[in-house]
Amino acid sequence: MVLLQCIRFRVLTYHCLPVPVIVQALAKYKGVLSIRIVLTESATHFLAGQSPEQPTVLSLLHLPNVDAVYRDQDEWGPQPWKRGANILHIELRRWADLMVVAPLSANTLAKAMWRHPITEKQMRVLEQDWGVKEDVHIAGRTRAIMGWFEVLKPISKTLACGDTGGAMASVDTICEAIEQRLELNDALEAKTMEDEEQRRAQALANE
């Protein structure tokens, strides 16, 4: 799952294989986009440096615009929780402007939609407390539902298991949805203009 903040925008992302590719595709929004990655325990098995698309979990911190990577054990930390202390999934929900879950199985989607108690830990608690003011984008196997919960339709191609059909939407499609929902191009243009104004002001001050 990816949580995005548009520093201007914040994005939270869940799951594994497409995450590095999606994050790299959003690299041009430096200074505009802030990303936090939340990995389920299952996802970590796919991120051990097997290939360029499957880097190690630690290396995710070096991807463009990534501020943090969280795993299930980070939810409460090593010490017993005390009243008044921060709760990670609540803090992430407050922080993010958009949550992206990719890939998402129909099984997990059903659990998420009905707030089923057996979804994976970190993802479940985030979904349960997610506010409707923030958006959720998922790449799964159903059509759009609710304005704040958008499902990108699957495509047909050969899957990793060898079967054909029911594949996650392309990275380009996912990134386009993120860009449109957060209006990232407008934010990048505004930041470019601000940077230029600051450079001009600094140049005048140095004269």
PDB file of C-alpha atoms in Angstrom:
ATOM      1  CA  MET A   1       0.000   0.000   0.000  1.00  0.00           C
ATOM      2  CA  VAL A   2       1.234   3.463  -0.800  1.00  0.00           C
ATOM      3  CA  LEU A   3       0.244   6.543   1.137  1.00  0.00           C
ATOM      4  CA  LEU A   4       0.791   9.735  -0.800  1.00  0.00           C
ATOM      5  CA  GLN A   5       0.969  13.272   0.466  1.00  0.00           C
ATOM      6  CA  CYS A   6       1.104  16.223  -1.825  1.00  0.00           C
ATOM      7  CA  ILE A   7       3.394  18.302   0.356  1.00  0.00           C
ATOM      8  CA  ARG A   8       1.049  19.248  -1.230  1.00  0.00           C
ATOM      9  CA  PHE A   9       0.231  15.519  -1.549  1.00  0.00           C
ATOM     10  CA  ARG A  10       0.756  12.388   0.505  1.00  0.00           C
ATOM     11  CA  VAL A  11       0.334   8.856  -0.700  1.00  0.00           C
ATOM     12  CA  LEU A  12       0.280   5.589   1.191  1.00  0.00           C
ATOM     13  CA  THR A  13       0.966   2.439  -0.777  1.00  0.00           C
ATOM     14  CA  TYR A  14       0.345  -1.171   0.129  1.00  0.00           C
ATOM     15  CA  HIS A  15       1.725  -4.455  -1.184  1.00  0.00           C
ATOM     16  CA  CYS A  16       4.894  -5.171  -3.072  1.00  0.00           C
ATOM     17  CA  LEU A  17       5.777  -6.037  -6.667  1.00  0.00           C
ATOM     18  CA  PRO A  18       4.494  -2.930  -8.485  1.00  0.00           C
ATOM     19  CA  VAL A  19       5.409  -0.508  -5.722  1.00  0.00           C
ATOM     20  CA  PRO A  20       9.040   0.197  -6.772  1.00  0.00           C
ATOM     21  CA  VAL A  21       7.948   0.660 -10.381  1.00  0.00           C
ATOM     22  CA  ILE A  22       5.057   2.948  -9.468  1.00  0.00           C
ATOM     23  CA  VAL A  23       7.252   5.024  -7.164  1.00  0.00           C
ATOM     24  CA  GLN A  24       9.948   5.373  -9.845  1.00  0.00           C
ATOM     25  CA  ALA A  25       7.301   6.492 -12.329  1.00  0.00           C
ATOM     26  CA  LEU A  26       6.329   9.318  -9.944  1.00  0.00           C
ATOM     27  CA  ALA A  27       9.935  10.433  -9.405  1.00  0.00           C
ATOM     28  CA  LYS A  28       9.470  13.689 -11.345  1.00  0.00           C
ATOM     29  CA  TYR A  29       7.249  15.084  -8.579  1.00  0.00           C
ATOM     30  CA  LYS A  30      10.149  15.805  -6.247  1.00  0.00           C
ATOM     31  CA  GLY A  31       9.217  18.460  -3.727  1.00  0.00           C
ATOM     32  CA  VAL A  32       5.551  17.972  -4.532  1.00  0.00           C
ATOM     33  CA  LEU A  33       4.858  14.390  -3.513  1.00  0.00           C
ATOM     34  CA  SER A  34       5.647  12.508  -0.315  1.00  0.00           C
ATOM     35  CA  ILE A  35       5.275   8.705  -0.233  1.00  0.00           C
ATOM     36  CA  ARG A  36       5.070   6.224   2.637  1.00  0.00           C
ATOM     37  CA  ILE A  37       5.010   2.496   1.938  1.00  0.00           C
ATOM     38  CA  VAL A  38       3.199  -0.014   4.149  1.00  0.00           C
ATOM     39  CA  LEU A  39       4.093  -3.671   3.569  1.00  0.00           C
ATOM     40  CA  THR A  40       2.034  -6.626   4.641  1.00  0.00           C
ATOM     41  CA  GLU A  41       4.066  -9.535   5.971  1.00  0.00           C
ATOM     42  CA  SER A  42       3.295 -11.531   2.826  1.00  0.00           C
ATOM     43  CA  ALA A  43       4.623  -8.711   0.659  1.00  0.00           C
ATOM     44  CA  THR A  44       8.057  -8.873   2.273  1.00  0.00           C
ATOM     45  CA  HIS A  45       8.602 -12.356   0.819  1.00  0.00           C
ATOM     46  CA  PHE A  46       8.636 -10.795  -2.646  1.00  0.00           C
ATOM     47  CA  LEU A  47      11.144  -8.092  -1.735  1.00  0.00           C
ATOM     48  CA  ALA A  48      14.481  -9.771  -1.119  1.00  0.00           C
ATOM     49  CA  GLY A  49      16.491  -8.451  -4.045  1.00  0.00           C
ATOM     50  CA  GLN A  50      15.437 -11.200  -6.456  1.00  0.00           C
ATOM     51  CA  SER A  51      15.349  -8.772  -9.416  1.00  0.00           C
ATOM     52  CA  PRO A  52      15.416  -5.024 -10.195  1.00  0.00           C
ATOM     53  CA  GLU A  53      11.639  -5.013  -9.789  1.00  0.00           C
ATOM     54  CA  GLN A  54      11.976  -6.824  -6.450  1.00  0.00           C
ATOM     55  CA  PRO A  55      14.535  -4.857  -4.428  1.00  0.00           C
ATOM     56  CA  THR A  56      15.092  -5.398  -0.728  1.00  0.00           C
ATOM     57  CA  VAL A  57      12.726  -3.869   1.788  1.00  0.00           C
ATOM     58  CA  LEU A  58      15.464  -1.547   3.099  1.00  0.00           C
ATOM     59  CA  SER A  59      16.244  -0.283  -0.401  1.00  0.00           C
ATOM     60  CA  LEU A  60      12.693   1.035  -0.748  1.00  0.00           C
ATOM     61  CA  LEU A  61      13.757   3.936   1.460  1.00  0.00           C
ATOM     62  CA  HIS A  62      16.106   5.072  -1.310  1.00  0.00           C
ATOM     63  CA  LEU A  63      13.350   5.337  -3.921  1.00  0.00           C
ATOM     64  CA  PRO A  64      12.382   8.886  -5.017  1.00  0.00           C
ATOM     65  CA  ASN A  65      10.048  10.767  -2.670  1.00  0.00           C
ATOM     66  CA  VAL A  66       9.794   7.856  -0.198  1.00  0.00           C
ATOM     67  CA  ASP A  67       9.865   9.126   3.395  1.00  0.00           C
ATOM     68  CA  ALA A  68       9.160   5.908   5.285  1.00  0.00           C
ATOM     69  CA  VAL A  69       8.519   2.162   4.981  1.00  0.00           C
ATOM     70  CA  TYR A  70       6.375   0.375   7.571  1.00  0.00           C
ATOM     71  CA  ARG A  71       5.761  -3.290   8.381  1.00  0.00           C
ATOM     72  CA  ASP A  72       3.231  -4.993  10.659  1.00  0.00           C
ATOM     73  CA  GLN A  73       5.550  -4.897  13.668  1.00  0.00           C
ATOM     74  CA  ASP A  74       5.749  -1.098  13.431  1.00  0.00           C
ATOM     75  CA  GLU A  75       2.083  -0.716  14.379  1.00  0.00           C
ATOM     76  CA  TRP A  76       2.706  -0.642  18.132  1.00  0.00           C
ATOM     77  CA  GLY A  77       6.497  -0.593  18.415  1.00  0.00           C
ATOM     78  CA  PRO A  78       8.687  -2.526  20.851  1.00  0.00           C
ATOM     79  CA  GLN A  79       7.311  -0.893  24.013  1.00  0.00           C
ATOM     80  CA  PRO A  80       3.829  -1.366  25.552  1.00  0.00           C
ATOM     81  CA  TRP A  81       1.403   1.314  24.371  1.00  0.00           C
ATOM     82  CA  LYS A  82       0.603   4.117  26.825  1.00  0.00           C
ATOM     83  CA  ARG A  83      -2.427   6.377  26.800  1.00  0.00           C
ATOM     84  CA  GLY A  84      -1.755   9.479  24.747  1.00  0.00           C
ATOM     85  CA  ALA A  85       0.935   7.856  22.621  1.00  0.00           C
ATOM     86  CA  ASN A  86       0.613   7.909  18.840  1.00  0.00           C
ATOM     87  CA  ILE A  87      -1.019   4.974  17.042  1.00  0.00           C
ATOM     88  CA  LEU A  88       0.627   4.424  13.675  1.00  0.00           C
ATOM     89  CA  HIS A  89      -2.398   3.609  11.519  1.00  0.00           C
ATOM     90  CA  ILE A  90      -4.264   6.632  12.898  1.00  0.00           C
ATOM     91  CA  GLU A  91      -1.297   8.921  12.240  1.00  0.00           C
ATOM     92  CA  LEU A  92      -0.943   7.597   8.688  1.00  0.00           C
ATOM     93  CA  ARG A  93      -4.634   8.124   8.012  1.00  0.00           C
ATOM     94  CA  ARG A  94      -4.375  11.733   9.188  1.00  0.00           C
ATOM     95  CA  TRP A  95      -1.218  12.293   7.165  1.00  0.00           C
ATOM     96  CA  ALA A  96      -2.188  10.923   3.762  1.00  0.00           C
ATOM     97  CA  ASP A  97      -4.224  12.462   0.970  1.00  0.00           C
ATOM     98  CA  LEU A  98      -4.514   9.227  -0.986  1.00  0.00           C
ATOM     99  CA  MET A  99      -4.074   5.508  -0.358  1.00  0.00           C
ATOM    100  CA  VAL A 100      -3.091   3.232  -3.241  1.00  0.00           C
ATOM    101  CA  VAL A 101      -3.419  -0.549  -2.895  1.00  0.00           C
ATOM    102  CA  ALA A 102      -1.816  -2.459  -5.751  1.00  0.00           C
ATOM    103  CA  PRO A 103      -2.180  -5.252  -6.507  1.00  0.00           C
ATOM    104  CA  LEU A 104      -5.362  -6.136  -4.640  1.00  0.00           C
ATOM    105  CA  SER A 105      -7.115  -9.489  -4.852  1.00  0.00           C
ATOM    106  CA  ALA A 106     -10.908  -9.733  -5.005  1.00  0.00           C
ATOM    107  CA  ASN A 107     -10.728 -11.635  -1.713  1.00  0.00           C
ATOM    108  CA  THR A 108      -8.937  -8.804   0.076  1.00  0.00           C
ATOM    109  CA  LEU A 109     -11.233  -6.244  -1.532  1.00  0.00           C
ATOM    110  CA  ALA A 110     -14.278  -8.044  -0.163  1.00  0.00           C
ATOM    111  CA  LYS A 111     -12.751  -8.095   3.315  1.00  0.00           C
ATOM    112  CA  ALA A 112     -11.809  -4.438   3.114  1.00  0.00           C
ATOM    113  CA  MET A 113     -15.243  -3.336   1.944  1.00  0.00           C
ATOM    114  CA  TRP A 114     -16.997  -5.173   4.746  1.00  0.00           C
ATOM    115  CA  ARG A 115     -14.362  -4.325   7.375  1.00  0.00           C
ATOM    116  CA  HIS A 116     -13.757  -8.049   7.784  1.00  0.00           C
ATOM    117  CA  PRO A 117     -11.555  -8.867  10.808  1.00  0.00           C
ATOM    118  CA  ILE A 118      -9.162 -11.255   9.067  1.00  0.00           C
ATOM    119  CA  THR A 119      -7.392  -8.980   6.598  1.00  0.00           C
ATOM    120  CA  GLU A 120      -3.686  -8.527   7.217  1.00  0.00           C
ATOM    121  CA  LYS A 121      -2.865  -6.479  10.292  1.00  0.00           C
ATOM    122  CA  GLN A 122      -1.549  -3.114   9.190  1.00  0.00           C
ATOM    123  CA  MET A 123      -3.709  -2.921   6.098  1.00  0.00           C
ATOM    124  CA  ARG A 124      -6.850  -3.873   8.004  1.00  0.00           C
ATOM    125  CA  VAL A 125      -6.520  -1.282  10.741  1.00  0.00           C
ATOM    126  CA  LEU A 126      -5.728   1.461   8.234  1.00  0.00           C
ATOM    127  CA  GLU A 127      -8.776   0.617   6.152  1.00  0.00           C
ATOM    128  CA  GLN A 128     -11.012   0.476   9.204  1.00  0.00           C
ATOM    129  CA  ASP A 129     -10.024   3.971  10.310  1.00  0.00           C
ATOM    130  CA  TRP A 130      -9.650   5.536   6.885  1.00  0.00           C
ATOM    131  CA  GLY A 131     -11.694   8.730   6.651  1.00  0.00           C
ATOM    132  CA  VAL A 132     -13.894   9.461   3.642  1.00  0.00           C
ATOM    133  CA  LYS A 133     -12.140  12.805   3.105  1.00  0.00           C
ATOM    134  CA  GLU A 134      -9.094  10.882   1.895  1.00  0.00           C
ATOM    135  CA  ASP A 135      -9.138   8.811  -1.286  1.00  0.00           C
ATOM    136  CA  VAL A 136      -8.408   5.147  -1.854  1.00  0.00           C
ATOM    137  CA  HIS A 137      -7.195   3.834  -5.198  1.00  0.00           C
ATOM    138  CA  ILE A 138      -6.861   0.122  -5.722  1.00  0.00           C
ATOM    139  CA  ALA A 139      -5.908  -1.984  -8.714  1.00  0.00           C
ATOM    140  CA  GLY A 140      -8.100  -5.037  -8.438  1.00  0.00           C
ATOM    141  CA  ARG A 141     -10.814  -7.051 -10.113  1.00  0.00           C
ATOM    142  CA  THR A 142     -14.009  -5.004  -9.877  1.00  0.00           C
ATOM    143  CA  ARG A 143     -15.395  -1.715 -11.135  1.00  0.00           C
ATOM    144  CA  ALA A 144     -15.547   1.707  -9.498  1.00  0.00           C
ATOM    145  CA  ILE A 145     -17.501   1.936  -6.236  1.00  0.00           C
ATOM    146  CA  MET A 146     -18.114   5.113  -4.256  1.00  0.00           C
ATOM    147  CA  GLY A 147     -16.508   8.415  -5.147  1.00  0.00           C
ATOM    148  CA  TRP A 148     -13.745   8.137  -2.535  1.00  0.00           C
ATOM    149  CA  PHE A 149     -13.001   4.469  -3.262  1.00  0.00           C
ATOM    150  CA  GLU A 150     -11.926   3.971  -6.857  1.00  0.00           C
ATOM    151  CA  VAL A 151     -11.174   0.552  -8.322  1.00  0.00           C
ATOM    152  CA  LEU A 152      -9.090   0.399 -11.502  1.00  0.00           C
ATOM    153  CA  LYS A 153     -10.349  -2.288 -13.858  1.00  0.00           C
ATOM    154  CA  PRO A 154      -8.078  -5.293 -14.495  1.00  0.00           C
ATOM    155  CA  ILE A 155      -6.529  -6.149 -17.844  1.00  0.00           C
ATOM    156  CA  SER A 156      -5.923  -9.441 -19.612  1.00  0.00           C
ATOM    157  CA  LYS A 157      -2.352 -10.722 -19.839  1.00  0.00           C
ATOM    158  CA  THR A 158      -0.220 -13.656 -18.753  1.00  0.00           C
ATOM    159  CA  LEU A 159       0.140 -13.714 -14.972  1.00  0.00           C
ATOM    160  CA  ALA A 160       3.171 -14.768 -12.924  1.00  0.00           C
ATOM    161  CA  CYS A 161       1.486 -18.120 -12.260  1.00  0.00           C
ATOM    162  CA  GLY A 162       1.129 -18.757 -16.007  1.00  0.00           C
ATOM    163  CA  ASP A 163      -2.625 -18.155 -16.228  1.00  0.00           C
ATOM    164  CA  THR A 164      -4.066 -15.517 -18.559  1.00  0.00           C
ATOM    165  CA  GLY A 165      -6.460 -12.733 -17.581  1.00  0.00           C
ATOM    166  CA  GLY A 166      -7.338 -10.805 -14.438  1.00  0.00           C
ATOM    167  CA  ALA A 167      -4.074  -8.866 -14.297  1.00  0.00           C
ATOM    168  CA  MET A 168      -3.577  -5.624 -12.415  1.00  0.00           C
ATOM    169  CA  ALA A 169      -3.976  -2.418 -14.402  1.00  0.00           C
ATOM    170  CA  SER A 170      -0.759  -1.151 -15.967  1.00  0.00           C
ATOM    171  CA  VAL A 171       1.623   1.047 -14.008  1.00  0.00           C
ATOM    172  CA  ASP A 172       0.890   3.861 -16.472  1.00  0.00           C
ATOM    173  CA  THR A 173      -2.840   3.594 -15.750  1.00  0.00           C
ATOM    174  CA  ILE A 174      -2.274   3.586 -11.989  1.00  0.00           C
ATOM    175  CA  CYS A 175       0.082   6.564 -12.142  1.00  0.00           C
ATOM    176  CA  GLU A 176      -2.314   8.460 -14.388  1.00  0.00           C
ATOM    177  CA  ALA A 177      -5.105   7.926 -11.840  1.00  0.00           C
ATOM    178  CA  ILE A 178      -2.841   9.178  -9.058  1.00  0.00           C
ATOM    179  CA  GLU A 179      -1.783  12.218 -11.090  1.00  0.00           C
ATOM    180  CA  GLN A 180      -5.359  13.125 -11.936  1.00  0.00           C
ATOM    181  CA  ARG A 181      -6.775  12.601  -8.454  1.00  0.00           C
ATOM    182  CA  LEU A 182      -4.051  14.686  -6.789  1.00  0.00           C
ATOM    183  CA  GLU A 183      -3.678  17.144  -9.686  1.00  0.00           C
ATOM    184  CA  LEU A 184       0.059  16.567  -9.516  1.00  0.00           C
ATOM    185  CA  ASN A 185       0.923  18.293 -12.785  1.00  0.00           C
ATOM    186  CA  ASP A 186      -0.729  21.505 -11.576  1.00  0.00           C
ATOM    187  CA  ALA A 187       1.105  21.191  -8.253  1.00  0.00           C
ATOM    188  CA  LEU A 188       4.423  20.653 -10.031  1.00  0.00           C
ATOM    189  CA  GLU A 189       3.844  23.684 -12.253  1.00  0.00           C
ATOM    190  CA  ALA A 190       3.006  25.818  -9.211  1.00  0.00           C
ATOM    191  CA  LYS A 191       6.148  24.651  -7.415  1.00  0.00           C
ATOM    192  CA  THR A 192       8.271  25.393 -10.477  1.00  0.00           C
ATOM    193  CA  MET A 193       6.892  28.926 -10.553  1.00  0.00           C
ATOM    194  CA  GLU A 194       7.536  29.356  -6.821  1.00  0.00           C
ATOM    195  CA  ASP A 195      11.112  28.130  -7.209  1.00  0.00           C
ATOM    196  CA  GLU A 196      11.682  30.535 -10.071  1.00  0.00           C
ATOM    197  CA  GLU A 197      10.306  33.451  -8.033  1.00  0.00           C
ATOM    198  CA  GLN A 198      12.592  32.514  -5.142  1.00  0.00           C
ATOM    199  CA  ARG A 199      15.607  32.385  -7.463  1.00  0.00           C
ATOM    200  CA  ARG A 200      14.772  35.825  -8.837  1.00  0.00           C
ATOM    201  CA  ALA A 201      14.314  37.240  -5.345  1.00  0.00           C
ATOM    202  CA  GLN A 202      17.618  35.754  -4.246  1.00  0.00           C
ATOM    203  CA  ALA A 203      19.359  37.164  -7.314  1.00  0.00           C
ATOM    204  CA  LEU A 204      18.002  40.636  -6.571  1.00  0.00           C
ATOM    205  CA  ALA A 205      19.073  40.341  -2.936  1.00  0.00           C
ATOM    206  CA  ASN A 206      22.614  39.449  -4.012  1.00  0.00           C
ATOM    207  CA  GLU A 207      22.966  42.441  -6.334  1.00  0.00           C
TER     208      GLU A 207
END
